[in-house]
Amino acid sequence: MTKKKLATIWLGGCSGCHMSLLDIDERILDVVKLADIVKSPVVDGKELPEVDIALVEGSITSDEHYKEILHIRKQAKTLIALGDCAVMTNVTGMRNYFPLKEVIDAAYVNAVSNDGQGELPNHPCLLRLNDKVVPLQEVVKVDFVIPGCPPDADTIFYVLAEFLNDRLPDLGKTKKLKYG
Amino acid sequence: MDKRKIFISPVTRIEGHANITLEMNDDGTVHDAQFHVNEFRGFEKFCEGRMYTEMPTITPRICGICPTSHTLASVKACEMIQGIKPTYTANLLRRLMHIGQNLSSHALSFFHLSAPDFLLGYDSDPAKRNIIGIAEKFPDIALRGIRLRKFGQEISERITGKKIHIMGIVPGGIAYPLTEDNRKALLDWIPEAKQTVQLGLNIIKKFHEENGEMVQSFANSPTLYLGTVGPGGEHELYDGKLRFMDEEGVILNDQVSPERYLEFIVERSVNWSYLKYPYYKSYGFDNGFYRVGPLARLNVCSRMKTPLAQDEFEKFRQMNGGRPVHGTFYYHYTRLIEALSDVEDAERILNDKEVTSLHIQHHGRWNYEEGIGSSEAPRGTLFHHYKTDETGKLINVNLLIATGQNNPSMNRSVLEVARQYVKGETIKEGMLNRVESTIRCYDPCLSCSTHAIGKMPMVIELKDRSGNLIRSIERY
Ligand code: SF4
């Protein structure tokens, strides 16, 4: 079997899903026997090449995430939504109940620790926040979802191992899902 | 002034979570640097209207690397609202989990992210400069590093059933006791964990010896420091009082209760970053830089609480004749000294007779409108500040995050490194790596900031005043 290419990507999330991925601990060495991790926040960064599997953490919160998820979809044969933020926006989407301006003002204008002399972040280098946070499948087709906040490491490893061995994981059979 | 701009994007163009702009003077020297932090999620607003008791479960989702520190700052704010204190055993277990998180975060920072530079070299093949590259060349070190992180994570799992975003930390205590089996299982890890931290210390000390000049001169401008200390000024991560210190080592304020943070710290938002710039209030925006995190905590404290860490601490203190050590590179060293203290302290707690007691929760109810809690995240002091109405619904939330407080200094460190390595249109080899490793020294709370855990790909664009590209350097 030729070695597969794997990418893990972090959009609007807390990195907890990536930390849970790292919680597979020593088993990372089993993963790299079957796949090269060609892009991930935990290894060297690269332009995203064509990959067999992309694990994506987080929701789409900005113009940059939006462009990025389209690009990921183009490059990845299998796109997996990793964790509740990617699947249904979760905590990242809680700001959807408020107008964006109020959300921004709470931090940059009204915070009790502000000195009153600040400016709003609006530099051309910064990403532009979208009015509403959306999950991955609202923008692109998602091939598989791993729910959980974060999904636990055993579940992530099981799903990865199945895909890397050309099998389709069945979360219903594994009893590995933990919520909360 | 005719200024050209150099634009460094540490992440690829399509991803740009964080990047740096360098403004150039006419004579080709660097005028200014701006470190852009590109992420915002809006917790301050969307928590409004919810019950304050939900906060210990919502706020860990700010960051997957330091969730326990958020939970603890949050639950302490809730306890101030209720006017109650946790039980002795609950405090032991919370402290233990906090140590676990500190240890796993420090292990990640050192073994997974920084050790590749120390062991494989700054100029080694980027494709291998990661924990897997270490596994190929030094399998024992990689495995040990992975297992040290695992030990830290397992502490939370064995108490609350979860490694990340722990559950059951409630006002007045904790929902789960520690079983005897789990206590024993954790205790079994201690010798290995101690050895691994010592191994890390040997690696960093060897690197110090071989690269003395670079290590000492690396982004070493003096700043103020803030850290939490115990009643005798000892090193503290979970629960203590604030100590502010100036660059000469003079204690500016001591034993300050975290509830008074607003008397000492204010912050300003800037247009080039989503991360605000906190500063020491009485010194003003331009002079009030202070740093937090392991370097700051070891600079401000009077001693470590455990013997092996104390031995190491005394050596650290010699480095600048008893005065604060300013070199940013020493964040690595101090991180490992803390890790040593973590393991020793975990051993002490696990041997406390009360640690498996079932007296784990006091009960309280809403009593006061305001609550403030703080804790020392791996990267530094953080504050949660809640105001509620008389039904306990949140009407105002303020969060001061550890990495935010290092933001002004990170920005300045980047500027210093850029001044050293950028001359005219020539960007010296090593500049990219140096900028990046400067940022890495701070181990910025990545979720709250850059989104790049590993090596940052960079694009530097040298532009003239009207924005025309002169040339660009890329590194992926
Ligand atoms: S699902 Fe949970 S752990 Fe994953 S990114 Fe979102 S908040 Fe973090």
PDB file of C-alpha atoms in Angstrom, chain B residues 183-431:
ATOM      1  CA  ARG B 183      -4.015   7.629  42.894  1.00  0.00           C
ATOM      2  CA  LYS B 184      -1.658   4.665  42.696  1.00  0.00           C
ATOM      3  CA  ALA B 185      -1.605   4.680  38.919  1.00  0.00           C
ATOM      4  CA  LEU B 186      -0.609   8.343  38.878  1.00  0.00           C
ATOM      5  CA  LEU B 187       2.006   7.869  41.545  1.00  0.00           C
ATOM      6  CA  ASP B 188       3.617   5.164  39.402  1.00  0.00           C
ATOM      7  CA  TRP B 189       4.395   7.776  36.764  1.00  0.00           C
ATOM      8  CA  ILE B 190       6.432  10.038  39.033  1.00  0.00           C
ATOM      9  CA  PRO B 191       9.936   8.527  38.664  1.00  0.00           C
ATOM     10  CA  GLU B 192       9.693   8.439  34.868  1.00  0.00           C
ATOM     11  CA  ALA B 193       8.311  11.983  34.696  1.00  0.00           C
ATOM     12  CA  LYS B 194      11.117  13.271  36.901  1.00  0.00           C
ATOM     13  CA  GLN B 195      13.723  11.614  34.700  1.00  0.00           C
ATOM     14  CA  THR B 196      12.207  13.046  31.540  1.00  0.00           C
ATOM     15  CA  VAL B 197      12.199  16.583  32.890  1.00  0.00           C
ATOM     16  CA  GLN B 198      15.848  16.143  33.925  1.00  0.00           C
ATOM     17  CA  LEU B 199      16.584  14.950  30.409  1.00  0.00           C
ATOM     18  CA  GLY B 200      14.978  18.122  29.055  1.00  0.00           C
ATOM     19  CA  LEU B 201      17.043  20.212  31.447  1.00  0.00           C
ATOM     20  CA  ASN B 202      20.209  18.524  30.205  1.00  0.00           C
ATOM     21  CA  ILE B 203      19.266  19.273  26.606  1.00  0.00           C
ATOM     22  CA  ILE B 204      18.632  22.941  27.248  1.00  0.00           C
ATOM     23  CA  LYS B 205      21.746  23.373  29.405  1.00  0.00           C
ATOM     24  CA  LYS B 206      23.915  21.811  26.728  1.00  0.00           C
ATOM     25  CA  PHE B 207      22.374  24.158  24.207  1.00  0.00           C
ATOM     26  CA  HIS B 208      23.091  27.108  26.514  1.00  0.00           C
ATOM     27  CA  GLU B 209      26.728  26.028  26.795  1.00  0.00           C
ATOM     28  CA  GLU B 210      27.221  25.622  23.087  1.00  0.00           C
ATOM     29  CA  ASN B 211      25.387  28.778  22.058  1.00  0.00           C
ATOM     30  CA  GLY B 212      26.143  31.057  24.972  1.00  0.00           C
ATOM     31  CA  GLU B 213      26.281  34.326  23.130  1.00  0.00           C
ATOM     32  CA  MET B 214      23.120  33.807  21.113  1.00  0.00           C
ATOM     33  CA  VAL B 215      21.186  32.629  24.142  1.00  0.00           C
ATOM     34  CA  GLN B 216      22.202  35.597  26.262  1.00  0.00           C
ATOM     35  CA  SER B 217      21.712  38.296  23.683  1.00  0.00           C
ATOM     36  CA  PHE B 218      18.451  36.909  22.364  1.00  0.00           C
ATOM     37  CA  ALA B 219      15.699  39.561  22.730  1.00  0.00           C
ATOM     38  CA  ASN B 220      16.925  40.548  26.170  1.00  0.00           C
ATOM     39  CA  SER B 221      15.418  43.981  26.823  1.00  0.00           C
ATOM     40  CA  PRO B 222      14.295  44.506  30.387  1.00  0.00           C
ATOM     41  CA  THR B 223      10.588  44.575  31.226  1.00  0.00           C
ATOM     42  CA  LEU B 224       8.464  44.515  34.335  1.00  0.00           C
ATOM     43  CA  TYR B 225       7.200  41.151  35.534  1.00  0.00           C
ATOM     44  CA  LEU B 226       3.979  39.836  37.003  1.00  0.00           C
ATOM     45  CA  GLY B 227       3.402  36.491  38.659  1.00  0.00           C
ATOM     46  CA  THR B 228       1.420  34.811  41.401  1.00  0.00           C
ATOM     47  CA  VAL B 229       3.201  33.973  44.645  1.00  0.00           C
ATOM     48  CA  GLY B 230       2.251  32.195  47.862  1.00  0.00           C
ATOM     49  CA  PRO B 231       2.108  33.875  51.283  1.00  0.00           C
ATOM     50  CA  GLY B 232       5.899  33.618  51.724  1.00  0.00           C
ATOM     51  CA  GLY B 233       6.659  34.793  48.191  1.00  0.00           C
ATOM     52  CA  GLU B 234       7.080  31.211  46.974  1.00  0.00           C
ATOM     53  CA  HIS B 235       6.356  30.074  43.405  1.00  0.00           C
ATOM     54  CA  GLU B 236       2.649  29.456  42.889  1.00  0.00           C
ATOM     55  CA  LEU B 237       0.398  28.385  40.006  1.00  0.00           C
ATOM     56  CA  TYR B 238      -3.039  27.677  41.400  1.00  0.00           C
ATOM     57  CA  ASP B 239      -3.967  30.063  44.143  1.00  0.00           C
ATOM     58  CA  GLY B 240      -2.042  32.989  45.541  1.00  0.00           C
ATOM     59  CA  LYS B 241      -1.504  36.727  45.403  1.00  0.00           C
ATOM     60  CA  LEU B 242      -0.009  38.918  42.689  1.00  0.00           C
ATOM     61  CA  ARG B 243       3.499  40.311  42.758  1.00  0.00           C
ATOM     62  CA  PHE B 244       4.722  43.000  40.347  1.00  0.00           C
ATOM     63  CA  MET B 245       8.458  43.520  39.945  1.00  0.00           C
ATOM     64  CA  ASP B 246      10.455  46.138  38.064  1.00  0.00           C
ATOM     65  CA  GLU B 247      13.369  45.424  35.727  1.00  0.00           C
ATOM     66  CA  GLU B 248      15.926  45.829  38.507  1.00  0.00           C
ATOM     67  CA  GLY B 249      14.187  43.338  40.733  1.00  0.00           C
ATOM     68  CA  VAL B 250      12.483  45.850  43.024  1.00  0.00           C
ATOM     69  CA  ILE B 251       9.086  44.590  44.155  1.00  0.00           C
ATOM     70  CA  LEU B 252       6.556  47.207  43.111  1.00  0.00           C
ATOM     71  CA  ASN B 253       3.486  45.615  44.666  1.00  0.00           C
ATOM     72  CA  ASP B 254       3.252  42.483  46.730  1.00  0.00           C
ATOM     73  CA  GLN B 255       0.534  40.196  48.053  1.00  0.00           C
ATOM     74  CA  VAL B 256      -2.041  41.958  45.896  1.00  0.00           C
ATOM     75  CA  SER B 257      -5.324  40.115  45.893  1.00  0.00           C
ATOM     76  CA  PRO B 258      -6.305  39.279  42.270  1.00  0.00           C
ATOM     77  CA  GLU B 259      -9.672  40.980  42.873  1.00  0.00           C
ATOM     78  CA  ARG B 260      -7.779  44.271  42.677  1.00  0.00           C
ATOM     79  CA  TYR B 261      -6.326  43.645  39.200  1.00  0.00           C
ATOM     80  CA  LEU B 262      -7.977  46.721  37.708  1.00  0.00           C
ATOM     81  CA  GLU B 263      -6.005  48.995  40.024  1.00  0.00           C
ATOM     82  CA  PHE B 264      -2.771  47.802  38.410  1.00  0.00           C
ATOM     83  CA  ILE B 265      -3.514  46.659  34.876  1.00  0.00           C
ATOM     84  CA  VAL B 266      -5.274  48.359  31.999  1.00  0.00           C
ATOM     85  CA  GLU B 267      -5.232  47.465  28.335  1.00  0.00           C
ATOM     86  CA  ARG B 268      -5.505  49.150  24.966  1.00  0.00           C
ATOM     87  CA  SER B 269      -6.735  47.738  21.695  1.00  0.00           C
ATOM     88  CA  VAL B 270      -4.676  48.520  18.592  1.00  0.00           C
ATOM     89  CA  ASN B 271      -5.834  48.531  15.010  1.00  0.00           C
ATOM     90  CA  TRP B 272      -3.298  45.972  13.795  1.00  0.00           C
ATOM     91  CA  SER B 273      -4.212  43.088  16.082  1.00  0.00           C
ATOM     92  CA  TYR B 274      -7.142  41.264  17.587  1.00  0.00           C
ATOM     93  CA  LEU B 275      -5.034  40.809  20.714  1.00  0.00           C
ATOM     94  CA  LYS B 276      -5.089  43.771  23.079  1.00  0.00           C
ATOM     95  CA  TYR B 277      -2.063  45.404  24.738  1.00  0.00           C
ATOM     96  CA  PRO B 278      -2.245  45.307  28.536  1.00  0.00           C
ATOM     97  CA  TYR B 279       0.170  47.452  30.549  1.00  0.00           C
ATOM     98  CA  TYR B 280       1.086  48.311  34.117  1.00  0.00           C
ATOM     99  CA  LYS B 281      -1.224  51.193  34.776  1.00  0.00           C
ATOM    100  CA  SER B 282       0.934  53.681  36.644  1.00  0.00           C
ATOM    101  CA  TYR B 283       3.809  53.397  34.115  1.00  0.00           C
ATOM    102  CA  GLY B 284       1.588  54.163  31.122  1.00  0.00           C
ATOM    103  CA  PHE B 285       1.205  52.513  27.712  1.00  0.00           C
ATOM    104  CA  ASP B 286       4.732  53.202  26.483  1.00  0.00           C
ATOM    105  CA  ASN B 287       6.653  52.169  29.589  1.00  0.00           C
ATOM    106  CA  GLY B 288       4.347  49.718  31.282  1.00  0.00           C
ATOM    107  CA  PHE B 289       5.390  46.553  29.425  1.00  0.00           C
ATOM    108  CA  TYR B 290       5.315  43.599  31.689  1.00  0.00           C
ATOM    109  CA  ARG B 291       5.766  39.932  31.064  1.00  0.00           C
ATOM    110  CA  VAL B 292       4.066  36.865  32.501  1.00  0.00           C
ATOM    111  CA  GLY B 293       4.669  33.119  32.232  1.00  0.00           C
ATOM    112  CA  PRO B 294       7.489  30.878  33.450  1.00  0.00           C
ATOM    113  CA  LEU B 295      10.279  33.451  33.086  1.00  0.00           C
ATOM    114  CA  ALA B 296       8.201  36.059  34.916  1.00  0.00           C
ATOM    115  CA  ARG B 297       7.099  33.648  37.634  1.00  0.00           C
ATOM    116  CA  LEU B 298      10.673  32.614  38.358  1.00  0.00           C
ATOM    117  CA  ASN B 299      11.831  36.202  38.292  1.00  0.00           C
ATOM    118  CA  VAL B 300       9.228  37.402  40.769  1.00  0.00           C
ATOM    119  CA  CYS B 301       9.135  34.504  43.224  1.00  0.00           C
ATOM    120  CA  SER B 302      11.453  34.243  46.213  1.00  0.00           C
ATOM    121  CA  ARG B 303      11.828  30.473  46.138  1.00  0.00           C
ATOM    122  CA  MET B 304      10.465  27.243  44.711  1.00  0.00           C
ATOM    123  CA  LYS B 305       8.375  24.971  46.896  1.00  0.00           C
ATOM    124  CA  THR B 306      10.157  21.706  46.139  1.00  0.00           C
ATOM    125  CA  PRO B 307      13.815  20.676  46.657  1.00  0.00           C
ATOM    126  CA  LEU B 308      14.986  19.687  43.155  1.00  0.00           C
ATOM    127  CA  ALA B 309      13.320  22.704  41.567  1.00  0.00           C
ATOM    128  CA  GLN B 310      14.832  24.908  44.274  1.00  0.00           C
ATOM    129  CA  ASP B 311      18.353  23.669  43.395  1.00  0.00           C
ATOM    130  CA  GLU B 312      17.792  24.561  39.766  1.00  0.00           C
ATOM    131  CA  PHE B 313      16.166  27.868  40.702  1.00  0.00           C
ATOM    132  CA  GLU B 314      19.265  28.892  42.636  1.00  0.00           C
ATOM    133  CA  LYS B 315      21.377  28.361  39.524  1.00  0.00           C
ATOM    134  CA  PHE B 316      18.914  30.388  37.487  1.00  0.00           C
ATOM    135  CA  ARG B 317      19.099  33.201  40.044  1.00  0.00           C
ATOM    136  CA  GLN B 318      22.887  33.355  39.693  1.00  0.00           C
ATOM    137  CA  MET B 319      22.585  34.177  36.026  1.00  0.00           C
ATOM    138  CA  ASN B 320      22.046  37.882  36.537  1.00  0.00           C
ATOM    139  CA  GLY B 321      23.505  38.240  40.020  1.00  0.00           C
ATOM    140  CA  GLY B 322      20.161  37.793  41.736  1.00  0.00           C
ATOM    141  CA  ARG B 323      18.394  40.349  39.569  1.00  0.00           C
ATOM    142  CA  PRO B 324      15.677  39.441  37.044  1.00  0.00           C
ATOM    143  CA  VAL B 325      16.840  37.507  33.988  1.00  0.00           C
ATOM    144  CA  HIS B 326      15.523  39.278  30.887  1.00  0.00           C
ATOM    145  CA  GLY B 327      16.714  37.083  28.003  1.00  0.00           C
ATOM    146  CA  THR B 328      13.665  35.732  26.244  1.00  0.00           C
ATOM    147  CA  PHE B 329      15.466  32.500  25.479  1.00  0.00           C
ATOM    148  CA  TYR B 330      15.399  31.630  29.169  1.00  0.00           C
ATOM    149  CA  TYR B 331      11.685  30.994  28.920  1.00  0.00           C
ATOM    150  CA  HIS B 332      12.672  27.464  27.870  1.00  0.00           C
ATOM    151  CA  TYR B 333      14.865  26.911  30.898  1.00  0.00           C
ATOM    152  CA  THR B 334      12.344  28.321  33.350  1.00  0.00           C
ATOM    153  CA  ARG B 335       9.612  26.230  31.765  1.00  0.00           C
ATOM    154  CA  LEU B 336      11.581  23.103  32.583  1.00  0.00           C
ATOM    155  CA  ILE B 337      12.335  24.237  36.140  1.00  0.00           C
ATOM    156  CA  GLU B 338       8.587  24.644  36.566  1.00  0.00           C
ATOM    157  CA  ALA B 339       7.983  21.215  35.085  1.00  0.00           C
ATOM    158  CA  LEU B 340      10.341  19.773  37.677  1.00  0.00           C
ATOM    159  CA  SER B 341       8.472  21.536  40.444  1.00  0.00           C
ATOM    160  CA  ASP B 342       5.198  20.234  38.930  1.00  0.00           C
ATOM    161  CA  VAL B 343       6.303  16.620  39.157  1.00  0.00           C
ATOM    162  CA  GLU B 344       7.599  17.012  42.700  1.00  0.00           C
ATOM    163  CA  ASP B 345       4.459  18.794  43.799  1.00  0.00           C
ATOM    164  CA  ALA B 346       2.248  16.165  42.158  1.00  0.00           C
ATOM    165  CA  GLU B 347       4.088  13.534  44.170  1.00  0.00           C
ATOM    166  CA  ARG B 348       3.499  15.469  47.379  1.00  0.00           C
ATOM    167  CA  ILE B 349      -0.226  15.839  46.654  1.00  0.00           C
ATOM    168  CA  LEU B 350      -0.653  12.203  45.683  1.00  0.00           C
ATOM    169  CA  ASN B 351       0.881  11.238  49.023  1.00  0.00           C
ATOM    170  CA  ASP B 352      -1.427  13.506  51.006  1.00  0.00           C
ATOM    171  CA  LYS B 353      -3.738  11.337  53.118  1.00  0.00           C
ATOM    172  CA  GLU B 354      -6.712  13.543  52.272  1.00  0.00           C
ATOM    173  CA  VAL B 355      -6.374  13.338  48.504  1.00  0.00           C
ATOM    174  CA  THR B 356      -8.857  10.471  48.156  1.00  0.00           C
ATOM    175  CA  SER B 357     -11.257  11.840  50.750  1.00  0.00           C
ATOM    176  CA  LEU B 358     -14.923  12.192  49.786  1.00  0.00           C
ATOM    177  CA  HIS B 359     -15.185  15.669  51.321  1.00  0.00           C
ATOM    178  CA  ILE B 360     -15.022  17.365  47.993  1.00  0.00           C
ATOM    179  CA  GLN B 361     -17.746  19.983  47.804  1.00  0.00           C
ATOM    180  CA  HIS B 362     -19.196  22.824  49.827  1.00  0.00           C
ATOM    181  CA  HIS B 363     -22.573  24.047  48.664  1.00  0.00           C
ATOM    182  CA  GLY B 364     -23.422  27.676  48.161  1.00  0.00           C
ATOM    183  CA  ARG B 365     -25.836  29.895  46.339  1.00  0.00           C
ATOM    184  CA  TRP B 366     -25.799  33.262  44.646  1.00  0.00           C
ATOM    185  CA  ASN B 367     -24.948  35.971  47.174  1.00  0.00           C
ATOM    186  CA  TYR B 368     -22.950  38.743  45.509  1.00  0.00           C
ATOM    187  CA  GLU B 369     -23.112  40.495  42.186  1.00  0.00           C
ATOM    188  CA  GLU B 370     -19.461  40.424  41.288  1.00  0.00           C
ATOM    189  CA  GLY B 371     -16.779  37.775  41.090  1.00  0.00           C
ATOM    190  CA  ILE B 372     -13.121  37.859  40.053  1.00  0.00           C
ATOM    191  CA  GLY B 373     -10.872  34.833  39.762  1.00  0.00           C
ATOM    192  CA  SER B 374      -7.348  34.304  38.552  1.00  0.00           C
ATOM    193  CA  SER B 375      -4.882  31.494  37.999  1.00  0.00           C
ATOM    194  CA  GLU B 376      -1.467  30.994  36.446  1.00  0.00           C
ATOM    195  CA  ALA B 377      -1.918  29.436  33.018  1.00  0.00           C
ATOM    196  CA  PRO B 378       1.196  27.782  31.552  1.00  0.00           C
ATOM    197  CA  ARG B 379       1.775  31.068  29.740  1.00  0.00           C
ATOM    198  CA  GLY B 380       0.983  33.398  32.626  1.00  0.00           C
ATOM    199  CA  THR B 381      -1.558  35.055  34.858  1.00  0.00           C
ATOM    200  CA  LEU B 382      -5.132  35.177  33.659  1.00  0.00           C
ATOM    201  CA  PHE B 383      -8.183  36.900  35.079  1.00  0.00           C
ATOM    202  CA  HIS B 384     -11.911  36.235  34.808  1.00  0.00           C
ATOM    203  CA  HIS B 385     -14.240  38.989  35.967  1.00  0.00           C
ATOM    204  CA  TYR B 386     -18.016  38.516  36.058  1.00  0.00           C
ATOM    205  CA  LYS B 387     -20.920  40.768  37.004  1.00  0.00           C
ATOM    206  CA  THR B 388     -24.385  39.318  37.453  1.00  0.00           C
ATOM    207  CA  ASP B 389     -27.901  40.526  38.151  1.00  0.00           C
ATOM    208  CA  GLU B 390     -29.681  39.369  41.299  1.00  0.00           C
ATOM    209  CA  THR B 391     -30.859  36.167  39.602  1.00  0.00           C
ATOM    210  CA  GLY B 392     -27.272  35.167  38.803  1.00  0.00           C
ATOM    211  CA  LYS B 393     -27.471  36.002  35.095  1.00  0.00           C
ATOM    212  CA  LEU B 394     -24.286  37.455  33.691  1.00  0.00           C
ATOM    213  CA  ILE B 395     -24.493  41.080  32.654  1.00  0.00           C
ATOM    214  CA  ASN B 396     -20.802  41.727  32.100  1.00  0.00           C
ATOM    215  CA  VAL B 397     -17.813  39.516  31.426  1.00  0.00           C
ATOM    216  CA  ASN B 398     -14.175  40.564  31.212  1.00  0.00           C
ATOM    217  CA  LEU B 399     -11.338  38.191  30.400  1.00  0.00           C
ATOM    218  CA  LEU B 400      -7.660  39.060  30.575  1.00  0.00           C
ATOM    219  CA  ILE B 401      -5.710  36.258  28.914  1.00  0.00           C
ATOM    220  CA  ALA B 402      -2.110  35.316  29.633  1.00  0.00           C
ATOM    221  CA  THR B 403      -0.746  35.689  26.121  1.00  0.00           C
ATOM    222  CA  GLY B 404      -2.354  39.123  25.843  1.00  0.00           C
ATOM    223  CA  GLN B 405      -0.068  40.332  28.590  1.00  0.00           C
ATOM    224  CA  ASN B 406       3.027  39.164  26.738  1.00  0.00           C
ATOM    225  CA  ASN B 407       1.771  40.746  23.532  1.00  0.00           C
ATOM    226  CA  PRO B 408       3.557  44.124  23.861  1.00  0.00           C
ATOM    227  CA  SER B 409       6.817  42.366  24.709  1.00  0.00           C
ATOM    228  CA  MET B 410       6.415  39.805  21.928  1.00  0.00           C
ATOM    229  CA  ASN B 411       5.946  42.675  19.571  1.00  0.00           C
ATOM    230  CA  ARG B 412       9.085  44.327  20.864  1.00  0.00           C
ATOM    231  CA  SER B 413      11.120  41.123  20.782  1.00  0.00           C
ATOM    232  CA  VAL B 414      10.181  40.725  17.123  1.00  0.00           C
ATOM    233  CA  LEU B 415      11.333  44.282  16.505  1.00  0.00           C
ATOM    234  CA  GLU B 416      14.678  43.642  18.202  1.00  0.00           C
ATOM    235  CA  VAL B 417      15.349  40.501  16.220  1.00  0.00           C
ATOM    236  CA  ALA B 418      14.335  42.226  12.998  1.00  0.00           C
ATOM    237  CA  ARG B 419      16.699  45.118  13.705  1.00  0.00           C
ATOM    238  CA  GLN B 420      19.506  42.636  14.137  1.00  0.00           C
ATOM    239  CA  TYR B 421      18.835  40.587  11.016  1.00  0.00           C
ATOM    240  CA  VAL B 422      17.352  42.941   8.462  1.00  0.00           C
ATOM    241  CA  LYS B 423      19.607  45.464   6.763  1.00  0.00           C
ATOM    242  CA  GLY B 424      18.544  47.359   3.691  1.00  0.00           C
ATOM    243  CA  GLU B 425      16.961  45.030   1.227  1.00  0.00           C
ATOM    244  CA  THR B 426      18.923  42.140   2.560  1.00  0.00           C
ATOM    245  CA  ILE B 427      17.180  39.878   4.916  1.00  0.00           C
ATOM    246  CA  LYS B 428      19.818  37.736   6.469  1.00  0.00           C
ATOM    247  CA  GLU B 429      19.433  34.030   6.456  1.00  0.00           C
ATOM    248  CA  GLY B 430      18.196  33.016   9.849  1.00  0.00           C
ATOM    249  CA  MET B 431      15.902  36.000  10.212  1.00  0.00           C
TER     250      MET B 431
END
